[in-house]
Each structure stands twice: as structure tokens, then as C-alpha cells.
Amino acid sequence: VIGEKVVARITSRGYWDVVVRPATFDEERIPSVVELDPLLESLQVRMGGWYFPHLDSAQPAKIRGDCIEAFVEFDTVLEFFRFQQSGQFVHLSAFREDWPERAGAFDWPRRDAKPGDLLGIGSMVYRLTYVYEFAARAAQRLPGSDDLVVEVVAHNIGNRLLVVDSPNRAPLFEEYRAVIPDFRDTRQLPRATLLSGPRALAAEAVAKLLVQFQWRSVNVQFIAGWQEQMFPTRS
Amino acid sequence: MANRRGGGYVVLGVEEHSDGTPRPTGVSSDQADSWNYDEASASIAAHADPFVTFTREIHSHNGLVFVVFIVSEFESLPVLCRKQFHYPNNPKDLILREGVCYVRTRKKPETTAIASQTEMRELLDLAIDKGVKAFVARAVATGVWSPVAGIRPPSDDDRFAAQVSDLR
């Protein structure tokens, strides 16, 4: 693994583990490994903030066998991705909340929290919206017409407190905590479904995750509001 | 021979030189006729438990006639001696002892009772192999286990997962 130390760092605390891939396995769906860089660039989502995935022209992804891999470490951003000729894309990213000692100018100011204490609603909305927008682009550009599988795992969420990580929103009045250690949401979706409503799919996934924090009354409209605030759609 | 992997051959019509090397002498046509399958089978069955499976063939070589018994390895259980046998002319000379498991030794071409753990292990391994085969055949026949399911090719999910197993 390129950036093995970064992967070890990411997985040592809470982190997102994302897979976007075709439903059927074809080892050479993308015939040449050198086609992966331009293809991934065309899939990159740029809606504001930190793009997904982060691509650095100064430090391009490394070719390793039938895949490309890259990692980044910038303040609380710890990320790694692998993109394979099979069309499988794997993205690991640390919960930024878990790295207060690395917090910089761009980070949400809860530096008093300890690793494993918190998870922000904004972090969830941000990550999952980006993931499903990425999957929608993959649905359009990955060779083939089969379904795509989107898998999101939030690792090490047990006993975390849900927090509002936006200065523009009121704090929560109740205490919401997760019990399960890991949240896993795997969905196999037709490409047309992904293309027609990635944000709604992301909102559903966020709602599922929030329910695991005991937020029984959460609804997708609430999450859609967060999405609109974070990533305003052009009217 | 029946207690040996692959069975073996018993050739009638071979004597030994004084140094132990084989000397083909053949058998007479009367002797060959006397070793017919039915009589040999009845005689062997009387001394073998559970039974010995074999075929009998007549072969000629350099003008000599030989009777060849092709003995199959035991079917499911090693063969024991059912009844003792003496030389007809010398009742005190015991050739087969009742209840003994005879095997071919590794030291020299002879048949003896099991005398070492090596011979015992070989015989047990052979019996175990047969027992396992019989068990699998029965499990498949009764639907308890399917060899097709047992060796199914990896699924798409398996193959994708294998590509990222080092990250998990």
C-alpha cells in the first residue's frame, strides 16, 4: 500500500471507509492502468471545501499493479484512495473530529474534544453527499451498464456524541449517542437511480446513520436542508 | 496383497535361486487347471475375513505357463485371517494363524503379520482414505453436502473484496 503509515493512522481512530464499484467483477473493465488517472479526474466532485477525492497534480497518484493509489495529510485531513482497473474505488478518510492535535486554520473549533468523543452532523452530510455525487459520476463514466455498489462504513462510532458542527445552526437540545461500533450502509443501485438523485440517496444514508445515534425522529428534509446550506444548488 | 495399497500380483510358477533371485519355471497344464478361479476363490474365502477380491489369468512366457492372481486392495476393511492353515504334510507347520492381519513387508518380498508401526500406519491410512471416500459419497447421496457448493467459484463480491483485503 502506498502511504501505509497514513492508512495505519487513519484506521487507528474513527474513519470513513467508502467503496464505490460496479456490481459485476471484470478485472480489466478499464483496459489500461494509465487510463485511471484521467478517468478519476473526470469523476472528482468539486462542490466546495475539500474535493472528493483529493487529487494533487504536484504529487500524482502512484501506479501499483492494476491500480493507482494516493494519500494526503493536511492538518486534520488524512485520506487515502485506491482506484482499480476493475472500476473499484476505495476511499479511507479520518474523522476530522478525531485529530484535534492537528487542527489548523480550516478546522471546526472544538479542540477541547478528545479522539472518539464526537461526530458532527455536517461531517456526515459532507462525506455522504460527496460519496453519492461521486457514485453518480461513476454511473455515467465507468464502462458498462451494470448496477453500482456504494458502501459506506463509519468506523469506531460507538459512544460518540452527535454534535452540530456548523456556526450557522443551533446546537442540539438532546444528547444523541451511537451504541454500535461501526455503521455500515451497502446499497446496490441501478445507474439511472444514482444519476437521478444522488443527494436524496445521500440524505437517506445520513438519516440511517443518525438513527443509530438514537435520533428516531430525524427525516430526510432536515438533512436536505443541511445539504442545501453546504452545497447550494443553482436555481 | 489385499492389505496393500493398489493390491498386487501372485504369480505361480516361479522358484528361487539359492541367492534368492527369482527363477521362472512355469507350471504344468494340470497344475494350471487345478488353480481354477472357483476353487481358488472358495479356498481363499474360507481363510479371509471379510473377503478377498481377485481375478485369475494364465500367461505364457518363453514357452512357460504361469498362473497369475491379480488381487485387489480391500474394499472397506482390512482382511484378517479367518481360519488357521497348516502344511498338509506337516500339521505342526502353521502357515496362517486365525485372527492375524497379514501384510506385505517393506523389508523383503514376503507376507507376515503386522510387525511394525510403519506397516500398521500404512494399513490404517488406507482404511481411513476409504472411510472418508465412503462418507463423502454418502453425504452427497443424502444431500447433506454438495461438492458443487463446496468448490463454488468466488462471487463478484468476493473478488472485489480480495482486491482491498490488505486495507481491511
CSV table of C-alpha atoms in Angstrom, one decimal:
chain,number,residue,atom,x,y,z
A,1,VAL,CA,0.0,0.0,0.0
A,2,ILE,CA,1.3,3.4,-0.9
A,3,GLY,CA,1.1,5.6,2.2
A,4,GLU,CA,0.9,2.6,4.6
A,5,LYS,CA,1.6,4.8,7.6
A,6,VAL,CA,-1.2,7.1,6.7
A,7,VAL,CA,-3.6,4.3,6.3
A,8,ALA,CA,-2.5,3.0,9.7
A,9,ARG,CA,-3.0,6.5,11.2
A,10,ILE,CA,-6.5,6.8,9.6
A,11,THR,CA,-7.7,3.4,10.8
A,12,SER,CA,-6.3,4.0,14.3
A,13,ARG,CA,-9.3,6.3,15.2
A,14,GLY,CA,-12.7,6.9,13.7
A,15,TYR,CA,-12.8,7.0,9.9
A,16,TRP,CA,-14.9,6.7,6.8
A,17,ASP,CA,-14.4,3.7,4.7
A,18,VAL,CA,-16.1,4.2,1.3
A,19,VAL,CA,-16.3,1.8,-1.7
A,20,VAL,CA,-17.9,2.7,-5.0
A,21,ARG,CA,-17.7,-0.1,-7.5
A,22,PRO,CA,-19.6,-2.0,-10.3
A,23,ALA,CA,-21.8,-4.9,-9.2
A,24,THR,CA,-20.1,-7.3,-11.5
A,25,PHE,CA,-16.4,-8.1,-11.4
A,26,ASP,CA,-14.3,-7.5,-14.5
A,27,GLU,CA,-10.6,-7.3,-13.7
A,28,GLU,CA,-9.9,-5.1,-16.8
A,29,ARG,CA,-13.1,-3.1,-17.0
A,30,ILE,CA,-10.8,-0.2,-17.6
A,31,PRO,CA,-8.4,-1.8,-20.1
A,32,SER,CA,-5.2,0.1,-19.1
A,33,VAL,CA,-3.9,1.3,-15.8
A,34,VAL,CA,-2.8,4.6,-17.4
A,35,GLU,CA,-6.5,5.4,-18.1
A,36,LEU,CA,-7.2,5.5,-14.4
A,37,ASP,CA,-5.8,9.0,-13.7
A,38,PRO,CA,-7.9,10.9,-16.3
A,39,LEU,CA,-11.0,8.8,-15.5
A,40,LEU,CA,-10.7,9.6,-11.8
A,41,GLU,CA,-10.2,13.2,-12.6
A,42,SER,CA,-13.4,13.2,-14.5
A,43,LEU,CA,-15.2,11.6,-11.5
A,44,GLN,CA,-13.8,14.1,-9.0
A,45,VAL,CA,-16.6,16.0,-7.2
A,46,ARG,CA,-15.9,19.7,-6.6
A,47,MET,CA,-18.8,21.2,-4.7
A,48,GLY,CA,-16.8,23.3,-2.3
A,49,GLY,CA,-14.5,22.6,0.5
A,50,TRP,CA,-12.2,19.7,0.1
A,51,TYR,CA,-12.8,17.9,-3.2
A,52,PHE,CA,-13.6,14.2,-3.4
A,53,PRO,CA,-11.2,12.6,-3.9
A,54,HIS,CA,-8.3,15.0,-3.4
A,55,LEU,CA,-6.0,14.9,-6.4
A,56,ASP,CA,-2.7,16.6,-6.2
A,57,SER,CA,-1.1,17.4,-9.5
A,58,ALA,CA,2.2,18.0,-7.7
A,59,GLN,CA,2.1,14.5,-6.2
A,60,PRO,CA,0.2,12.4,-8.7
A,61,ALA,CA,-1.2,9.0,-7.7
A,62,LYS,CA,1.2,6.1,-7.9
A,63,ILE,CA,0.6,3.3,-10.2
A,64,ARG,CA,0.8,0.0,-8.3
A,65,GLY,CA,0.0,-3.1,-10.4
A,66,ASP,CA,-3.6,-2.7,-11.6
A,67,CYS,CA,-4.5,0.3,-9.6
A,68,ILE,CA,-3.5,3.8,-8.6
A,69,GLU,CA,-3.1,5.0,-5.1
A,70,ALA,CA,-2.6,8.3,-3.3
A,71,PHE,CA,-2.8,9.7,0.1
A,72,VAL,CA,-2.8,13.2,1.7
A,73,GLU,CA,-2.1,14.5,5.1
A,74,PHE,CA,-3.0,18.2,5.7
A,75,ASP,CA,-4.0,19.3,9.1
A,76,THR,CA,-6.9,17.1,10.2
A,77,VAL,CA,-7.3,15.8,6.7
A,78,LEU,CA,-5.9,12.2,6.5
A,79,GLU,CA,-7.1,10.5,3.3
A,80,PHE,CA,-6.1,7.5,1.2
A,81,PHE,CA,-7.6,6.2,-2.0
A,82,ARG,CA,-7.2,3.3,-4.4
A,83,PHE,CA,-8.7,3.1,-7.9
A,84,GLN,CA,-8.6,-0.1,-9.7
A,85,GLN,CA,-8.9,-1.3,-13.3
A,86,SER,CA,-11.9,-3.3,-12.1
A,87,GLY,CA,-13.6,0.0,-11.5
A,88,GLN,CA,-13.4,-0.3,-7.7
A,89,PHE,CA,-12.7,2.9,-5.9
A,90,VAL,CA,-11.9,2.8,-2.2
A,91,HIS,CA,-11.5,5.9,-0.1
A,92,LEU,CA,-10.4,6.0,3.5
A,93,SER,CA,-10.6,9.3,5.5
A,94,ALA,CA,-10.2,10.1,9.1
A,95,PHE,CA,-12.9,11.7,11.1
A,96,ARG,CA,-11.5,15.2,11.3
A,97,GLU,CA,-13.0,15.5,14.8
A,98,ASP,CA,-10.6,12.8,16.0
A,99,TRP,CA,-7.5,14.8,15.3
A,100,PRO,CA,-7.7,17.9,17.4
A,101,GLU,CA,-3.9,18.0,17.9
A,102,ARG,CA,-3.6,18.5,14.1
A,103,ALA,CA,-6.3,21.1,13.8
A,104,GLY,CA,-5.4,24.1,11.7
A,105,ALA,CA,-7.0,27.3,10.5
A,106,PHE,CA,-9.6,25.5,8.4
A,107,ASP,CA,-10.9,23.2,11.1
A,108,TRP,CA,-14.0,23.3,13.2
A,109,PRO,CA,-13.0,24.8,16.6
A,110,ARG,CA,-13.7,22.0,19.0
A,111,ARG,CA,-10.1,21.5,20.0
A,112,ASP,CA,-11.1,20.5,23.5
A,113,ALA,CA,-12.6,17.3,22.3
A,114,LYS,CA,-10.7,14.0,22.6
A,115,PRO,CA,-10.5,11.4,19.8
A,116,GLY,CA,-13.6,9.3,19.8
A,117,ASP,CA,-15.8,11.8,21.6
A,118,LEU,CA,-17.7,13.5,18.8
A,119,LEU,CA,-19.1,13.2,15.3
A,120,GLY,CA,-20.6,16.2,13.6
A,121,ILE,CA,-23.8,16.2,11.5
A,122,GLY,CA,-22.0,18.4,9.0
A,123,SER,CA,-19.2,15.8,8.6
A,124,MET,CA,-21.7,13.1,7.9
A,125,VAL,CA,-23.6,15.2,5.4
A,126,TYR,CA,-20.4,16.4,3.8
A,127,ARG,CA,-18.9,12.9,3.4
A,128,LEU,CA,-22.0,11.1,2.2
A,129,THR,CA,-23.2,13.8,-0.2
A,130,TYR,CA,-19.8,13.8,-1.8
A,131,VAL,CA,-19.7,10.0,-2.0
A,132,TYR,CA,-23.1,9.8,-3.7
A,133,GLU,CA,-22.2,12.6,-6.1
A,134,PHE,CA,-19.1,10.7,-6.9
A,135,ALA,CA,-21.1,7.5,-7.5
A,136,ALA,CA,-23.4,9.4,-9.8
A,137,ARG,CA,-20.5,10.4,-11.9
A,138,ALA,CA,-19.2,6.9,-11.8
A,139,ALA,CA,-22.6,5.7,-13.0
A,140,GLN,CA,-22.1,7.9,-16.1
A,141,ARG,CA,-18.5,7.3,-16.9
A,142,LEU,CA,-17.5,3.8,-15.7
A,143,PRO,CA,-17.6,1.4,-18.7
A,144,GLY,CA,-20.6,-1.0,-18.6
A,145,SER,CA,-24.3,-0.7,-17.7
A,146,ASP,CA,-24.5,-2.9,-14.6
A,147,ASP,CA,-25.5,-1.6,-11.2
A,148,LEU,CA,-23.1,0.1,-8.9
A,149,VAL,CA,-22.5,-0.8,-5.3
A,150,VAL,CA,-22.0,2.0,-2.8
A,151,GLU,CA,-20.7,1.0,0.6
A,152,VAL,CA,-20.1,3.5,3.4
A,153,VAL,CA,-18.7,2.4,6.7
A,154,ALA,CA,-18.3,4.8,9.6
A,155,HIS,CA,-15.8,3.0,11.9
A,156,ASN,CA,-15.5,3.5,15.6
A,157,ILE,CA,-18.6,5.5,16.3
A,158,GLY,CA,-19.5,3.7,19.5
A,159,ASN,CA,-20.5,6.1,22.3
A,160,ARG,CA,-19.8,9.1,20.2
A,161,LEU,CA,-21.8,12.2,20.9
A,162,LEU,CA,-23.6,13.7,17.9
A,163,VAL,CA,-22.8,17.5,17.6
A,164,VAL,CA,-23.8,20.3,15.3
A,165,ASP,CA,-20.6,21.3,13.6
A,166,SER,CA,-21.8,24.5,11.9
A,167,PRO,CA,-21.7,28.0,13.3
A,168,ASN,CA,-24.9,28.8,11.4
A,169,ARG,CA,-27.1,26.2,13.2
A,170,ALA,CA,-28.4,25.8,16.6
A,171,PRO,CA,-26.9,23.2,18.9
A,172,LEU,CA,-28.9,20.0,19.6
A,173,PHE,CA,-31.1,20.1,22.7
A,174,GLU,CA,-30.8,16.4,23.4
A,175,GLU,CA,-27.9,14.1,23.7
A,176,TYR,CA,-27.6,11.6,20.9
A,177,ARG,CA,-25.0,8.8,21.1
A,178,ALA,CA,-24.3,5.8,19.0
A,179,VAL,CA,-24.1,2.3,20.5
A,180,ILE,CA,-22.9,0.3,17.6
A,181,PRO,CA,-19.1,0.3,17.0
A,182,ASP,CA,-19.4,0.6,13.2
A,183,PHE,CA,-22.1,1.8,10.9
A,184,ARG,CA,-22.3,0.1,7.6
A,185,ASP,CA,-24.6,1.0,4.7
A,186,THR,CA,-24.3,-1.0,1.5
A,187,ARG,CA,-26.6,-0.3,-1.4
A,188,GLN,CA,-26.6,-1.8,-4.9
A,189,LEU,CA,-28.3,0.7,-7.2
A,190,PRO,CA,-29.1,0.9,-10.9
A,191,ARG,CA,-27.0,3.6,-12.6
A,192,ALA,CA,-30.2,5.5,-13.6
A,193,THR,CA,-31.2,5.8,-9.9
A,194,LEU,CA,-27.8,7.2,-9.0
A,195,LEU,CA,-27.9,9.7,-11.8
A,196,SER,CA,-31.3,10.9,-11.0
A,197,GLY,CA,-30.9,11.6,-7.3
A,198,PRO,CA,-27.6,11.3,-5.6
A,199,ARG,CA,-28.4,13.9,-3.0
A,200,ALA,CA,-31.6,12.2,-1.9
A,201,LEU,CA,-29.7,8.9,-1.7
A,202,ALA,CA,-27.0,10.6,0.4
A,203,ALA,CA,-29.7,12.1,2.7
A,204,GLU,CA,-31.3,8.7,3.2
A,205,ALA,CA,-27.9,7.3,4.1
A,206,VAL,CA,-27.2,10.1,6.6
A,207,ALA,CA,-30.7,9.5,8.1
A,208,LYS,CA,-29.9,5.9,8.7
A,209,LEU,CA,-26.7,6.9,10.4
A,210,LEU,CA,-28.4,9.4,12.6
A,211,VAL,CA,-30.9,6.8,13.7
A,212,GLN,CA,-28.0,4.8,15.1
A,213,PHE,CA,-27.3,7.8,17.3
A,214,GLN,CA,-30.9,7.3,18.7
A,215,TRP,CA,-32.3,10.2,16.7
A,216,ARG,CA,-35.6,8.4,16.0
A,217,SER,CA,-37.5,11.4,14.5
A,218,VAL,CA,-34.8,12.5,12.0
A,219,ASN,CA,-36.1,13.0,8.5
A,220,VAL,CA,-34.5,13.5,5.1
A,221,GLN,CA,-35.9,17.0,4.7
A,222,PHE,CA,-33.8,18.1,7.7
A,223,ILE,CA,-30.7,16.6,6.0
A,224,ALA,CA,-31.6,18.1,2.7
A,225,GLY,CA,-31.6,21.5,4.5
A,226,TRP,CA,-28.0,20.9,5.6
A,227,GLN,CA,-27.1,19.8,2.1
A,228,GLU,CA,-28.5,23.0,0.6
A,229,GLN,CA,-26.7,25.1,3.1
A,230,MET,CA,-23.4,23.4,2.5
A,231,PHE,CA,-23.7,22.9,-1.3
A,232,PRO,CA,-26.2,25.4,-2.6
A,233,THR,CA,-27.9,24.3,-5.8
A,234,ARG,CA,-28.1,26.8,-8.6
A,235,SER,CA,-31.7,27.8,-9.4
B,1,MET,CA,-1.8,-58.4,-1.2
B,2,ALA,CA,-5.3,-57.4,-0.4
B,3,ASN,CA,-4.0,-55.4,2.6
B,4,ARG,CA,-1.7,-53.3,0.4
B,5,ARG,CA,-2.4,-50.1,-1.4
B,6,GLY,CA,-3.2,-51.0,-5.1
B,7,GLY,CA,-3.3,-54.7,-4.3
B,8,GLY,CA,-0.8,-56.9,-6.0
B,9,TYR,CA,0.0,-59.9,-8.1
B,10,VAL,CA,0.7,-63.5,-7.1
B,11,VAL,CA,2.5,-65.5,-9.8
B,12,LEU,CA,2.5,-69.3,-9.7
B,13,GLY,CA,5.4,-70.9,-11.5
B,14,VAL,CA,8.4,-69.0,-10.0
B,15,GLU,CA,11.0,-70.6,-7.8
B,16,GLU,CA,14.1,-69.0,-6.2
B,17,HIS,CA,17.8,-69.5,-6.9
B,18,SER,CA,19.9,-70.1,-3.9
B,19,ASP,CA,20.8,-66.4,-3.8
B,20,GLY,CA,17.1,-65.5,-3.6
B,21,THR,CA,16.7,-64.3,-7.1
B,22,PRO,CA,13.5,-65.5,-8.9
B,23,ARG,CA,13.8,-68.4,-11.3
B,24,PRO,CA,10.8,-68.8,-13.7
B,25,THR,CA,9.9,-72.4,-14.0
B,26,GLY,CA,6.3,-72.2,-15.1
B,27,VAL,CA,3.6,-74.7,-14.1
B,28,SER,CA,2.3,-77.7,-15.9
B,29,SER,CA,-1.0,-77.6,-17.7
B,30,ASP,CA,-2.5,-79.8,-15.0
B,31,GLN,CA,-1.3,-77.5,-12.3
B,32,ALA,CA,-2.7,-74.5,-14.1
B,33,ASP,CA,-6.0,-76.2,-14.5
B,34,SER,CA,-6.0,-77.1,-10.8
B,35,TRP,CA,-5.8,-73.4,-9.9
B,36,ASN,CA,-9.1,-72.5,-11.5
B,37,TYR,CA,-11.0,-69.5,-10.2
B,38,ASP,CA,-13.9,-71.2,-8.5
B,39,GLU,CA,-11.7,-73.5,-6.4
B,40,ALA,CA,-9.2,-70.8,-5.6
B,41,SER,CA,-12.0,-68.4,-4.6
B,42,ALA,CA,-13.6,-70.9,-2.3
B,43,SER,CA,-10.3,-71.8,-0.7
B,44,ILE,CA,-9.4,-68.1,-0.1
B,45,ALA,CA,-12.8,-67.2,1.1
B,46,ALA,CA,-12.6,-69.9,3.7
B,47,HIS,CA,-9.5,-68.2,5.2
B,48,ALA,CA,-10.2,-64.5,4.6
B,49,ASP,CA,-12.4,-62.2,6.6
B,50,PRO,CA,-14.3,-60.3,5.2
B,51,PHE,CA,-13.2,-61.4,1.7
B,52,VAL,CA,-10.6,-61.0,-1.0
B,53,THR,CA,-11.4,-59.9,-4.5
B,54,PHE,CA,-9.1,-61.2,-7.3
B,55,THR,CA,-9.1,-62.3,-10.9
B,56,ARG,CA,-7.1,-65.2,-12.3
B,57,GLU,CA,-5.2,-65.2,-15.6
B,58,ILE,CA,-3.0,-67.6,-17.5
B,59,HIS,CA,0.1,-66.2,-19.1
B,60,SER,CA,2.8,-67.7,-21.3
B,61,HIS,CA,6.4,-66.5,-21.4
B,62,ASN,CA,9.4,-68.2,-23.1
B,63,GLY,CA,7.3,-71.4,-23.5
B,64,LEU,CA,6.5,-71.5,-19.8
B,65,VAL,CA,3.0,-71.2,-18.4
B,66,PHE,CA,2.2,-69.1,-15.4
B,67,VAL,CA,-0.9,-68.7,-13.3
B,68,VAL,CA,-1.4,-65.1,-12.2
B,69,PHE,CA,-3.7,-63.9,-9.5
B,70,ILE,CA,-4.5,-60.2,-9.6
B,71,VAL,CA,-5.5,-59.2,-6.1
B,72,SER,CA,-7.4,-56.0,-5.5
B,73,GLU,CA,-6.8,-54.0,-2.3
B,74,PHE,CA,-9.5,-54.5,0.3
B,75,GLU,CA,-12.8,-52.7,-0.3
B,76,SER,CA,-13.6,-51.1,3.1
B,77,LEU,CA,-12.0,-53.1,5.9
B,78,PRO,CA,-8.5,-54.8,6.1
B,79,VAL,CA,-8.6,-58.5,5.6
B,80,LEU,CA,-7.9,-60.8,8.6
B,81,CYS,CA,-7.2,-64.5,8.6
B,82,ARG,CA,-10.4,-66.3,9.3
B,83,LYS,CA,-9.0,-69.8,9.8
B,84,GLN,CA,-5.6,-71.2,10.5
B,85,PHE,CA,-3.9,-73.3,7.8
B,86,HIS,CA,-1.1,-75.9,8.1
B,87,TYR,CA,1.1,-77.5,5.6
B,88,PRO,CA,-0.9,-80.6,4.6
B,89,ASN,CA,2.1,-82.9,5.1
B,90,ASN,CA,3.2,-81.3,8.4
B,91,PRO,CA,0.3,-80.3,10.7
B,92,LYS,CA,2.8,-78.7,13.1
B,93,ASP,CA,4.0,-76.2,10.5
B,94,LEU,CA,1.4,-73.4,10.8
B,95,ILE,CA,1.3,-71.1,7.8
B,96,LEU,CA,-1.8,-69.0,8.6
B,97,ARG,CA,-2.9,-68.1,12.1
B,98,GLU,CA,-6.5,-67.3,12.8
B,99,GLY,CA,-7.3,-63.6,13.6
B,100,VAL,CA,-3.9,-62.3,12.3
B,101,CYS,CA,-3.7,-59.4,9.8
B,102,TYR,CA,-1.1,-60.3,7.2
B,103,VAL,CA,0.6,-57.7,5.1
B,104,ARG,CA,3.5,-57.5,2.6
B,105,THR,CA,6.6,-56.2,4.4
B,106,ARG,CA,8.8,-53.4,3.2
B,107,LYS,CA,12.0,-55.3,4.2
B,108,LYS,CA,11.7,-58.2,1.7
B,109,PRO,CA,9.1,-59.7,-0.6
B,110,GLU,CA,7.2,-61.8,1.9
B,111,THR,CA,3.9,-61.9,3.8
B,112,THR,CA,3.9,-61.6,7.5
B,113,ALA,CA,1.7,-60.5,10.4
B,114,ILE,CA,1.9,-56.8,11.0
B,115,ALA,CA,5.2,-56.3,12.8
B,116,SER,CA,5.9,-52.6,12.8
B,117,GLN,CA,4.1,-49.3,13.3
B,118,THR,CA,5.0,-48.4,9.7
B,119,GLU,CA,3.0,-51.2,8.3
B,120,MET,CA,0.2,-50.6,10.8
B,121,ARG,CA,0.1,-46.9,9.8
B,122,GLU,CA,0.0,-47.7,6.1
B,123,LEU,CA,-2.8,-50.0,6.6
B,124,LEU,CA,-4.8,-47.6,8.8
B,125,ASP,CA,-4.2,-44.8,6.3
B,126,LEU,CA,-5.6,-46.9,3.5
B,127,ALA,CA,-8.6,-47.8,5.6
B,128,ILE,CA,-9.2,-44.2,6.6
B,129,ASP,CA,-9.0,-43.0,3.0
B,130,LYS,CA,-11.6,-45.5,2.1
B,131,GLY,CA,-13.8,-44.5,5.0
B,132,VAL,CA,-13.6,-40.8,4.1
B,133,LYS,CA,-14.5,-41.5,0.5
B,134,ALA,CA,-17.4,-43.6,1.6
B,135,PHE,CA,-18.5,-40.8,4.0
B,136,VAL,CA,-18.4,-38.1,1.3
B,137,ALA,CA,-20.2,-40.3,-1.2
B,138,ARG,CA,-22.9,-40.9,1.4
B,139,ALA,CA,-23.1,-37.2,2.3
B,140,VAL,CA,-23.6,-36.3,-1.3
B,141,ALA,CA,-26.1,-39.0,-1.9
B,142,THR,CA,-28.2,-38.0,1.0
B,143,GLY,CA,-27.9,-34.2,0.2
B,144,VAL,CA,-26.1,-33.4,3.4
B,145,TRP,CA,-23.3,-31.9,1.4
B,146,SER,CA,-22.9,-30.7,-2.1
B,147,PRO,CA,-19.5,-30.8,-3.8
B,148,VAL,CA,-20.7,-28.1,-6.2
B,149,ALA,CA,-21.4,-25.7,-3.3
B,150,GLY,CA,-18.1,-26.7,-1.7
B,151,ILE,CA,-16.0,-25.5,-4.6
B,152,ARG,CA,-18.1,-22.7,-5.8
B,153,PRO,CA,-16.2,-20.1,-7.7
B,154,PRO,CA,-15.7,-16.8,-5.9
B,155,SER,CA,-18.6,-14.3,-6.3
B,156,ASP,CA,-18.2,-10.8,-7.7
B,157,ASP,CA,-18.3,-9.5,-4.1
B,158,ASP,CA,-15.6,-11.9,-3.1
B,159,ARG,CA,-13.3,-10.8,-6.0
B,160,PHE,CA,-13.8,-7.1,-5.2
B,161,ALA,CA,-13.2,-7.8,-1.5
B,162,ALA,CA,-10.0,-9.6,-2.3
B,163,GLN,CA,-8.7,-6.5,-4.1
B,164,VAL,CA,-8.9,-4.5,-0.9
B,165,SER,CA,-8.3,-7.2,1.7
B,166,ASP,CA,-5.0,-5.5,2.6
B,167,LEU,CA,-6.9,-2.4,3.7
B,168,ARG,CA,-9.4,-4.2,5.9
